PDB file of C-alpha atoms and ligand atoms in Angstrom:
ATOM      1  CA  MET H   1      -0.041  -0.072   0.095  1.00  0.00           C
ATOM      2  CA  GLU H   2       1.085   3.548  -1.009  1.00  0.00           C
ATOM      3  CA  LEU H   3       1.250   6.537   1.611  1.00  0.00           C
ATOM      4  CA  ARG H   4       2.503   9.936   1.660  1.00  0.00           C
ATOM      5  CA  LEU H   5       5.566  10.595   3.872  1.00  0.00           C
ATOM      6  CA  ASP H   6       7.117  13.689   5.324  1.00  0.00           C
ATOM      7  CA  GLY H   7      10.230  11.705   6.216  1.00  0.00           C
ATOM      8  CA  THR H   8      11.784   9.109   8.432  1.00  0.00           C
ATOM      9  CA  HIS H   9      14.777   9.313  10.930  1.00  0.00           C
ATOM     10  CA  TYR H  10      16.584   6.933  12.944  1.00  0.00           C
ATOM     11  CA  PRO H  11      17.669   7.100  15.779  1.00  0.00           C
ATOM     12  CA  LEU H  12      15.117   9.251  17.112  1.00  0.00           C
ATOM     13  CA  GLU H  13      15.439  10.037  20.848  1.00  0.00           C
ATOM     14  CA  THR H  14      13.196  12.728  21.725  1.00  0.00           C
ATOM     15  CA  LEU H  15       9.479  11.585  20.762  1.00  0.00           C
ATOM     16  CA  GLY H  16       9.166   8.265  23.227  1.00  0.00           C
ATOM     17  CA  PRO H  17      11.499   6.261  25.229  1.00  0.00           C
ATOM     18  CA  GLY H  18      14.722   4.893  23.945  1.00  0.00           C
ATOM     19  CA  LYS H  19      16.211   5.123  20.482  1.00  0.00           C
ATOM     20  CA  ARG H  20      13.359   4.724  17.900  1.00  0.00           C
ATOM     21  CA  LEU H  21      12.501   4.987  14.205  1.00  0.00           C
ATOM     22  CA  GLY H  22      10.594   8.190  13.513  1.00  0.00           C
ATOM     23  CA  VAL H  23       8.068   8.006  10.536  1.00  0.00           C
ATOM     24  CA  TRP H  24       6.237  11.400   9.582  1.00  0.00           C
ATOM     25  CA  PHE H  25       3.070  11.061   7.515  1.00  0.00           C
ATOM     26  CA  GLN H  26       2.251  14.000   5.218  1.00  0.00           C
ATOM     27  CA  GLY H  27      -0.972  15.842   5.486  1.00  0.00           C
ATOM     28  CA  CYS H  28      -2.785  17.491   8.045  1.00  0.00           C
ATOM     29  CA  SER H  29      -6.036  19.462   7.848  1.00  0.00           C
ATOM     30  CA  LEU H  30      -6.342  20.500  11.665  1.00  0.00           C
ATOM     31  CA  GLY H  31      -4.624  23.741  11.559  1.00  0.00           C
ATOM     32  CA  CYS H  32      -3.417  24.055  15.050  1.00  0.00           C
ATOM     33  CA  ALA H  33      -2.115  27.729  15.684  1.00  0.00           C
ATOM     34  CA  GLY H  34       1.549  27.484  16.570  1.00  0.00           C
ATOM     35  CA  CYS H  35       2.209  24.189  14.742  1.00  0.00           C
ATOM     36  CA  MET H  36       6.065  23.775  14.315  1.00  0.00           C
ATOM     37  CA  SER H  37       5.344  21.211  11.269  1.00  0.00           C
ATOM     38  CA  ARG H  38       3.489  23.553   9.045  1.00  0.00           C
ATOM     39  CA  HIS H  39       5.474  21.952   5.959  1.00  0.00           C
ATOM     40  CA  THR H  40       3.432  18.581   6.643  1.00  0.00           C
ATOM     41  CA  TRP H  41      -0.116  20.325   6.288  1.00  0.00           C
ATOM     42  CA  ASP H  42      -0.272  19.712   2.515  1.00  0.00           C
ATOM     43  CA  PRO H  43      -1.527  16.560   1.563  1.00  0.00           C
ATOM     44  CA  ALA H  44      -0.032  16.478  -1.896  1.00  0.00           C
ATOM     45  CA  ALA H  45       3.733  17.503  -0.607  1.00  0.00           C
ATOM     46  CA  GLY H  46       6.032  15.251   0.834  1.00  0.00           C
ATOM     47  CA  THR H  47       7.165  12.101  -1.020  1.00  0.00           C
ATOM     48  CA  PRO H  48       5.481   8.889  -1.821  1.00  0.00           C
ATOM     49  CA  ALA H  49       6.613   5.720  -0.307  1.00  0.00           C
ATOM     50  CA  THR H  50       5.068   2.086   0.510  1.00  0.00           C
ATOM     51  CA  VAL H  51       4.097   0.580   3.767  1.00  0.00           C
ATOM     52  CA  SER H  52       6.707  -2.224   2.719  1.00  0.00           C
ATOM     53  CA  GLU H  53       9.840   0.296   2.318  1.00  0.00           C
ATOM     54  CA  VAL H  54       8.868   1.745   5.714  1.00  0.00           C
ATOM     55  CA  LEU H  55       8.613  -1.710   7.260  1.00  0.00           C
ATOM     56  CA  ALA H  56      12.270  -2.361   5.661  1.00  0.00           C
ATOM     57  CA  LEU H  57      13.278   0.508   7.622  1.00  0.00           C
ATOM     58  CA  TRP H  58      11.687  -0.680  10.772  1.00  0.00           C
ATOM     59  CA  ARG H  59      13.489  -4.222  10.238  1.00  0.00           C
ATOM     60  CA  ARG H  60      16.743  -2.611  10.220  1.00  0.00           C
ATOM     61  CA  ALA H  61      15.919  -0.593  13.318  1.00  0.00           C
ATOM     62  CA  LEU H  62      14.982  -3.685  15.011  1.00  0.00           C
ATOM     63  CA  ALA H  63      18.159  -5.498  14.182  1.00  0.00           C
ATOM     64  CA  ASP H  64      19.834  -2.657  15.807  1.00  0.00           C
ATOM     65  CA  GLY H  65      17.975  -3.035  18.935  1.00  0.00           C
ATOM     66  CA  ALA H  66      15.585   0.087  18.521  1.00  0.00           C
ATOM     67  CA  GLY H  67      13.230   0.584  21.666  1.00  0.00           C
ATOM     68  CA  GLY H  68      10.245   1.445  19.514  1.00  0.00           C
ATOM     69  CA  LEU H  69       8.495   3.145  16.384  1.00  0.00           C
ATOM     70  CA  THR H  70       7.077   6.774  16.774  1.00  0.00           C
ATOM     71  CA  VAL H  71       4.519   7.614  14.089  1.00  0.00           C
ATOM     72  CA  SER H  72       3.848  11.404  13.851  1.00  0.00           C
ATOM     73  CA  GLY H  73       3.003  14.018  11.121  1.00  0.00           C
ATOM     74  CA  GLY H  74       1.234  15.579   9.691  1.00  0.00           C
ATOM     75  CA  GLU H  75      -1.925  13.670  10.865  1.00  0.00           C
ATOM     76  CA  PRO H  76      -1.476   9.750  10.476  1.00  0.00           C
ATOM     77  CA  LEU H  77      -5.212   9.105  10.938  1.00  0.00           C
ATOM     78  CA  GLN H  78      -5.731  10.999   7.728  1.00  0.00           C
ATOM     79  CA  GLN H  79      -4.113   8.108   5.793  1.00  0.00           C
ATOM     80  CA  ALA H  80      -6.014   5.575   8.242  1.00  0.00           C
ATOM     81  CA  ALA H  81      -5.666   2.482   5.907  1.00  0.00           C
ATOM     82  CA  ALA H  82      -1.835   2.809   5.447  1.00  0.00           C
ATOM     83  CA  LEU H  83      -1.297   3.757   9.174  1.00  0.00           C
ATOM     84  CA  ALA H  84      -3.228   0.282  10.195  1.00  0.00           C
ATOM     85  CA  GLU H  85      -1.234  -1.666   7.648  1.00  0.00           C
ATOM     86  CA  LEU H  86       2.225   0.043   8.955  1.00  0.00           C
ATOM     87  CA  LEU H  87       1.328  -0.882  12.542  1.00  0.00           C
ATOM     88  CA  ALA H  88       0.162  -4.449  11.943  1.00  0.00           C
ATOM     89  CA  GLY H  89       3.255  -5.020   9.820  1.00  0.00           C
ATOM     90  CA  ALA H  90       5.463  -3.483  12.681  1.00  0.00           C
ATOM     91  CA  ALA H  91       4.194  -5.465  15.198  1.00  0.00           C
ATOM     92  CA  ARG H  92       4.416  -8.658  13.344  1.00  0.00           C
ATOM     93  CA  LEU H  93       8.131  -7.866  12.949  1.00  0.00           C
ATOM     94  CA  ARG H  94       8.634  -7.060  16.444  1.00  0.00           C
ATOM     95  CA  ASP H  95       6.944 -10.138  17.561  1.00  0.00           C
ATOM     96  CA  GLY H  96       8.814 -12.075  15.213  1.00  0.00           C
ATOM     97  CA  ALA H  97      12.018 -10.720  16.322  1.00  0.00           C
ATOM     98  CA  ARG H  98      11.138 -11.340  20.002  1.00  0.00           C
ATOM     99  CA  ARG H  99      10.392 -14.915  19.255  1.00  0.00           C
ATOM    100  CA  ARG H 100      13.643 -15.543  17.722  1.00  0.00           C
ATOM    101  CA  GLU H 101      15.702 -13.690  20.383  1.00  0.00           C
ATOM    102  CA  GLY H 102      13.803 -15.558  23.315  1.00  0.00           C
ATOM    103  CA  SER H 103      13.985 -13.791  26.674  1.00  0.00           C
ATOM    104  CA  ALA H 104      17.546 -12.802  26.316  1.00  0.00           C
ATOM    105  CA  GLY H 105      17.042 -10.683  23.812  1.00  0.00           C
ATOM    106  CA  HIS H 106      16.325  -6.667  23.442  1.00  0.00           C
ATOM    107  CA  ARG H 107      13.530  -5.279  25.449  1.00  0.00           C
ATOM    108  CA  PRO H 108      10.288  -5.316  23.363  1.00  0.00           C
ATOM    109  CA  ALA H 109       9.981  -2.349  20.937  1.00  0.00           C
ATOM    110  CA  ASP H 110       6.793  -0.455  21.455  1.00  0.00           C
ATOM    111  CA  LEU H 111       4.623   1.462  18.917  1.00  0.00           C
ATOM    112  CA  LEU H 112       3.529   4.874  19.518  1.00  0.00           C
ATOM    113  CA  VAL H 113       1.319   7.092  17.328  1.00  0.00           C
ATOM    114  CA  TYR H 114       0.646  10.829  17.809  1.00  0.00           C
ATOM    115  CA  THR H 115      -2.527  12.096  16.522  1.00  0.00           C
ATOM    116  CA  GLY H 116      -4.026  15.831  16.880  1.00  0.00           C
ATOM    117  CA  TYR H 117      -7.532  14.331  17.274  1.00  0.00           C
ATOM    118  CA  GLU H 118      -9.138  14.172  20.890  1.00  0.00           C
ATOM    119  CA  PRO H 119     -10.128  10.857  22.081  1.00  0.00           C
ATOM    120  CA  ALA H 120     -13.860  11.865  21.483  1.00  0.00           C
ATOM    121  CA  GLU H 121     -13.105  12.330  17.911  1.00  0.00           C
ATOM    122  CA  LEU H 122     -11.787   8.737  17.438  1.00  0.00           C
ATOM    123  CA  THR H 123     -14.301   7.201  15.379  1.00  0.00           C
ATOM    124  CA  PRO H 124     -14.699   3.545  14.925  1.00  0.00           C
ATOM    125  CA  GLU H 125     -12.556   3.746  11.619  1.00  0.00           C
ATOM    126  CA  ARG H 126      -9.841   5.632  13.477  1.00  0.00           C
ATOM    127  CA  HIS H 127      -9.771   3.292  16.604  1.00  0.00           C
ATOM    128  CA  ALA H 128      -9.501   0.355  14.053  1.00  0.00           C
ATOM    129  CA  ALA H 129      -6.454   2.088  12.364  1.00  0.00           C
ATOM    130  CA  LEU H 130      -4.628   2.388  15.926  1.00  0.00           C
ATOM    131  CA  ALA H 131      -5.395  -1.320  16.761  1.00  0.00           C
ATOM    132  CA  GLY H 132      -1.532  -2.129  16.295  1.00  0.00           C
ATOM    133  CA  ALA H 133      -0.349   0.646  18.521  1.00  0.00           C
ATOM    134  CA  ASP H 134       0.779   0.431  22.175  1.00  0.00           C
ATOM    135  CA  ALA H 135       0.166   3.946  23.116  1.00  0.00           C
ATOM    136  CA  VAL H 136      -1.481   6.929  21.643  1.00  0.00           C
ATOM    137  CA  ILE H 137      -0.676  10.742  22.212  1.00  0.00           C
ATOM    138  CA  THR H 138      -3.893  12.548  21.522  1.00  0.00           C
ATOM    139  CA  GLY H 139      -5.188  16.134  20.985  1.00  0.00           C
ATOM    140  CA  ARG H 140      -4.488  19.213  19.129  1.00  0.00           C
ATOM    141  CA  PHE H 141      -1.496  21.230  19.854  1.00  0.00           C
ATOM    142  CA  ARG H 142      -2.571  24.303  22.015  1.00  0.00           C
ATOM    143  CA  VAL H 143       0.044  27.121  22.101  1.00  0.00           C
ATOM    144  CA  ALA H 144      -1.782  28.858  25.013  1.00  0.00           C
ATOM    145  CA  GLN H 145      -1.014  25.581  27.242  1.00  0.00           C
ATOM    146  CA  PRO H 146       2.647  25.082  27.331  1.00  0.00           C
ATOM    147  CA  THR H 147       3.833  22.091  29.206  1.00  0.00           C
ATOM    148  CA  ARG H 148       7.079  20.120  30.224  1.00  0.00           C
ATOM    149  CA  LEU H 149       5.189  16.848  30.351  1.00  0.00           C
ATOM    150  CA  ALA H 150       7.010  14.064  28.732  1.00  0.00           C
ATOM    151  CA  TRP H 151       6.721  13.876  24.720  1.00  0.00           C
ATOM    152  CA  ARG H 152       3.819  16.348  24.848  1.00  0.00           C
ATOM    153  CA  GLY H 153       3.699  19.908  23.401  1.00  0.00           C
ATOM    154  CA  SER H 154       0.860  21.269  25.277  1.00  0.00           C
ATOM    155  CA  ALA H 155      -0.864  20.423  28.497  1.00  0.00           C
ATOM    156  CA  ASN H 156      -4.050  19.027  27.000  1.00  0.00           C
ATOM    157  CA  GLN H 157      -2.382  16.232  25.071  1.00  0.00           C
ATOM    158  CA  ARG H 158      -2.773  12.951  26.662  1.00  0.00           C
ATOM    159  CA  ILE H 159      -0.710   9.651  26.561  1.00  0.00           C
ATOM    160  CA  VAL H 160      -3.219   6.682  26.327  1.00  0.00           C
ATOM    161  CA  PRO H 161      -1.592   3.228  26.742  1.00  0.00           C
ATOM    162  CA  LEU H 162      -3.471   0.820  24.699  1.00  0.00           C
ATOM    163  CA  THR H 163      -1.685  -2.579  25.725  1.00  0.00           C
ATOM    164  CA  PRO H 164       0.057  -4.034  28.524  1.00  0.00           C
ATOM    165  CA  LEU H 165       3.349  -3.139  26.954  1.00  0.00           C
ATOM    166  CA  GLY H 166       2.285   0.593  26.371  1.00  0.00           C
ATOM    167  CA  ALA H 167       1.227   0.851  30.075  1.00  0.00           C
ATOM    168  CA  ALA H 168       4.269  -0.481  31.275  1.00  0.00           C
ATOM    169  CA  ARG H 169       6.474   1.783  29.024  1.00  0.00           C
ATOM    170  CA  TYR H 170       4.392   5.128  29.098  1.00  0.00           C
ATOM    171  CA  GLY H 171       2.450   4.745  32.510  1.00  0.00           C
ATOM    172  CA  PRO H 172       5.540   6.016  34.415  1.00  0.00           C
ATOM    173  CA  TYR H 173       5.460   9.252  32.448  1.00  0.00           C
ATOM    174  CA  LEU H 174       1.916  10.087  32.469  1.00  0.00           C
ATOM    175  CA  ALA H 175       2.429  13.204  34.686  1.00  0.00           C
ATOM    176  CA  ARG H 176       6.293  13.372  34.413  1.00  0.00           C
ATOM    177  CA  GLU H 177       9.023  15.018  32.369  1.00  0.00           C
ATOM    178  CA  ALA H 178      10.890  12.992  29.752  1.00  0.00           C
ATOM    179  CA  PRO H 179      14.185  11.424  30.909  1.00  0.00           C
ATOM    180  CA  GLY H 180      16.324  12.277  27.680  1.00  0.00           C
ATOM    181  CA  PRO H 181      16.704  15.496  25.519  1.00  0.00           C
ATOM    182  CA  ARG H 182      13.907  17.176  24.277  1.00  0.00           C
ATOM    183  CA  LEU H 183      15.265  18.110  21.075  1.00  0.00           C
ATOM    184  CA  GLN H 184      17.387  16.735  18.389  1.00  0.00           C
ATOM    185  CA  VAL H 185      18.830  18.613  15.251  1.00  0.00           C
ATOM    186  CA  THR H 186      20.024  16.909  12.112  1.00  0.00           C
ATOM    187  CA  SER H 187      21.158  18.705   8.961  1.00  0.00           C
ATOM    188  CA  GLY H 188      20.986  17.223   5.545  1.00  0.00           C
ATOM    189  CA  GLY H 189      23.391  17.767   2.604  1.00  0.00           C
ATOM    190  CA  ASP H 190      20.779  20.353   1.030  1.00  0.00           C
ATOM    191  CA  GLY H 191      21.292  22.656   3.826  1.00  0.00           C
ATOM    192  CA  GLU H 192      18.246  21.435   5.649  1.00  0.00           C
ATOM    193  CA  LEU H 193      18.042  21.519   9.223  1.00  0.00           C
ATOM    194  CA  ARG H 194      15.368  19.045  10.728  1.00  0.00           C
ATOM    195  CA  LEU H 195      14.499  19.487  14.278  1.00  0.00           C
ATOM    196  CA  TYR H 196      12.903  16.236  16.225  1.00  0.00           C
ATOM    197  CA  GLY H 197      11.004  16.741  19.328  1.00  0.00           C
ATOM    198  CA  VAL H 198       8.883  18.936  21.253  1.00  0.00           C
ATOM    199  CA  PRO H 199      10.460  22.520  22.087  1.00  0.00           C
ATOM    200  CA  LEU H 200       9.255  24.451  25.047  1.00  0.00           C
ATOM    201  CA  ARG H 201       7.626  27.749  24.400  1.00  0.00           C
ATOM    202  CA  GLY H 202      10.275  30.622  23.100  1.00  0.00           C
ATOM    203  CA  GLU H 203      12.908  27.893  22.449  1.00  0.00           C
ATOM    204  CA  LEU H 204      12.527  28.015  18.677  1.00  0.00           C
ATOM    205  CA  LEU H 205      13.013  31.871  18.820  1.00  0.00           C
ATOM    206  CA  GLN H 206      16.098  31.185  20.952  1.00  0.00           C
ATOM    207  CA  LEU H 207      17.506  28.763  18.472  1.00  0.00           C
ATOM    208  CA  GLU H 208      16.874  31.250  15.639  1.00  0.00           C
ATOM    209  CA  ARG H 209      18.813  33.796  17.487  1.00  0.00           C
ATOM    210  CA  ARG H 210      21.540  31.449  18.443  1.00  0.00           C
ATOM    211  CA  LEU H 211      21.981  30.189  14.883  1.00  0.00           C
ATOM    212  CA  GLY H 212      21.945  33.988  13.728  1.00  0.00           C
ATOM    213  CA  GLN H 213      24.978  34.895  16.103  1.00  0.00           C
ATOM    214  CA  GLY H 214      26.744  32.108  14.725  1.00  0.00           C
ATOM    215  CA  GLY H 215      26.192  33.322  11.327  1.00  0.00           C
ATOM    216  CA  VAL H 216      23.278  30.669   9.972  1.00  0.00           C
ATOM    217  CA  ALA H 217      20.435  32.509   8.677  1.00  0.00           C
ATOM    218  CA  LEU H 218      17.213  30.486   8.338  1.00  0.00           C
ATOM    219  CA  THR H 219      15.391  31.230   5.066  1.00  0.00           C
ATOM    220  CA  GLU H 220      12.296  29.072   5.685  1.00  0.00           C
ATOM    221  CA  ARG H 221      10.932  27.964   8.840  1.00  0.00           C
ATOM    222  CA  SER H 222       8.278  25.241   9.108  1.00  0.00           C
ATOM    223  CA  TRP H 223       6.927  27.015  12.264  1.00  0.00           C
ATOM    224  CA  ARG H 224       5.861  30.250  10.539  1.00  0.00           C
ATOM    225  CA  PRO H 225       2.979  30.971   8.108  1.00  0.00           C
TER     226      PRO H 225
HETATM  227  S1  SF4 G 301       0.272  20.123  15.589  1.00  0.00           S
HETATM  228 FE1  SF4 G 301       0.070  18.302  14.825  1.00  0.00          FE
HETATM  229  S2  SF4 G 301      -2.434  18.099  14.527  1.00  0.00           S
HETATM  230 FE2  SF4 G 301      -1.835  20.499  14.836  1.00  0.00          FE
HETATM  231  S3  SF4 G 301      -1.793  21.292  12.767  1.00  0.00           S
HETATM  232 FE3  SF4 G 301       0.393  20.663  13.405  1.00  0.00          FE
HETATM  233  S4  SF4 G 301       0.705  18.520  12.531  1.00  0.00           S
HETATM  234 FE4  SF4 G 301      -1.584  18.956  12.678  1.00  0.00          FE
END
């Protein structure tokens, strides 16, 4: 099955516990004010990919001992069929790897999905698309409700564990800060800087200032209209 992606990154260390594969779906119509990923809004932008191609990245990440998969966007539930297939395939590969490794292997990898939909907006179709996930982080980004809660951009967003693994992995962080770094920066060969994680209010402005002081001018920013 085909899907539209904004991109992928491994190892991602700022959106969920441990070293993870990050997968960002393209397309979001929710339009949160203050969204830092406006480049993911246009459903026709990004790049085409297949679920199999993403699963090949997941297989490699598992072989490297990844702690989990984080699917974000964009809005993953606006490509619900592809999300369902990706999560089902990711769970199969994870469970197969566990069976081969036995109890001496890595900790089981968890599957986490970010959605801007509120729990009350999760229709049966959306619930079905999330069936393979271990946990979901729900809710719009609300710029007026800043937070330091782990892996969340605003205080209204909720971590909802969906499986025993999700409860074990995310239960301790429902009301706590994340243990590791909040932001990760990588640069592509094309001069593009990519930021992964959830900045605190004002941190993007600070980053722009610091880069400017170091002689680096940003020509476009995904967090500005
Ligand atoms: S914060 Fe998430 S849900 Fe809101 S507009 Fe941005 S990508 Fe969409």
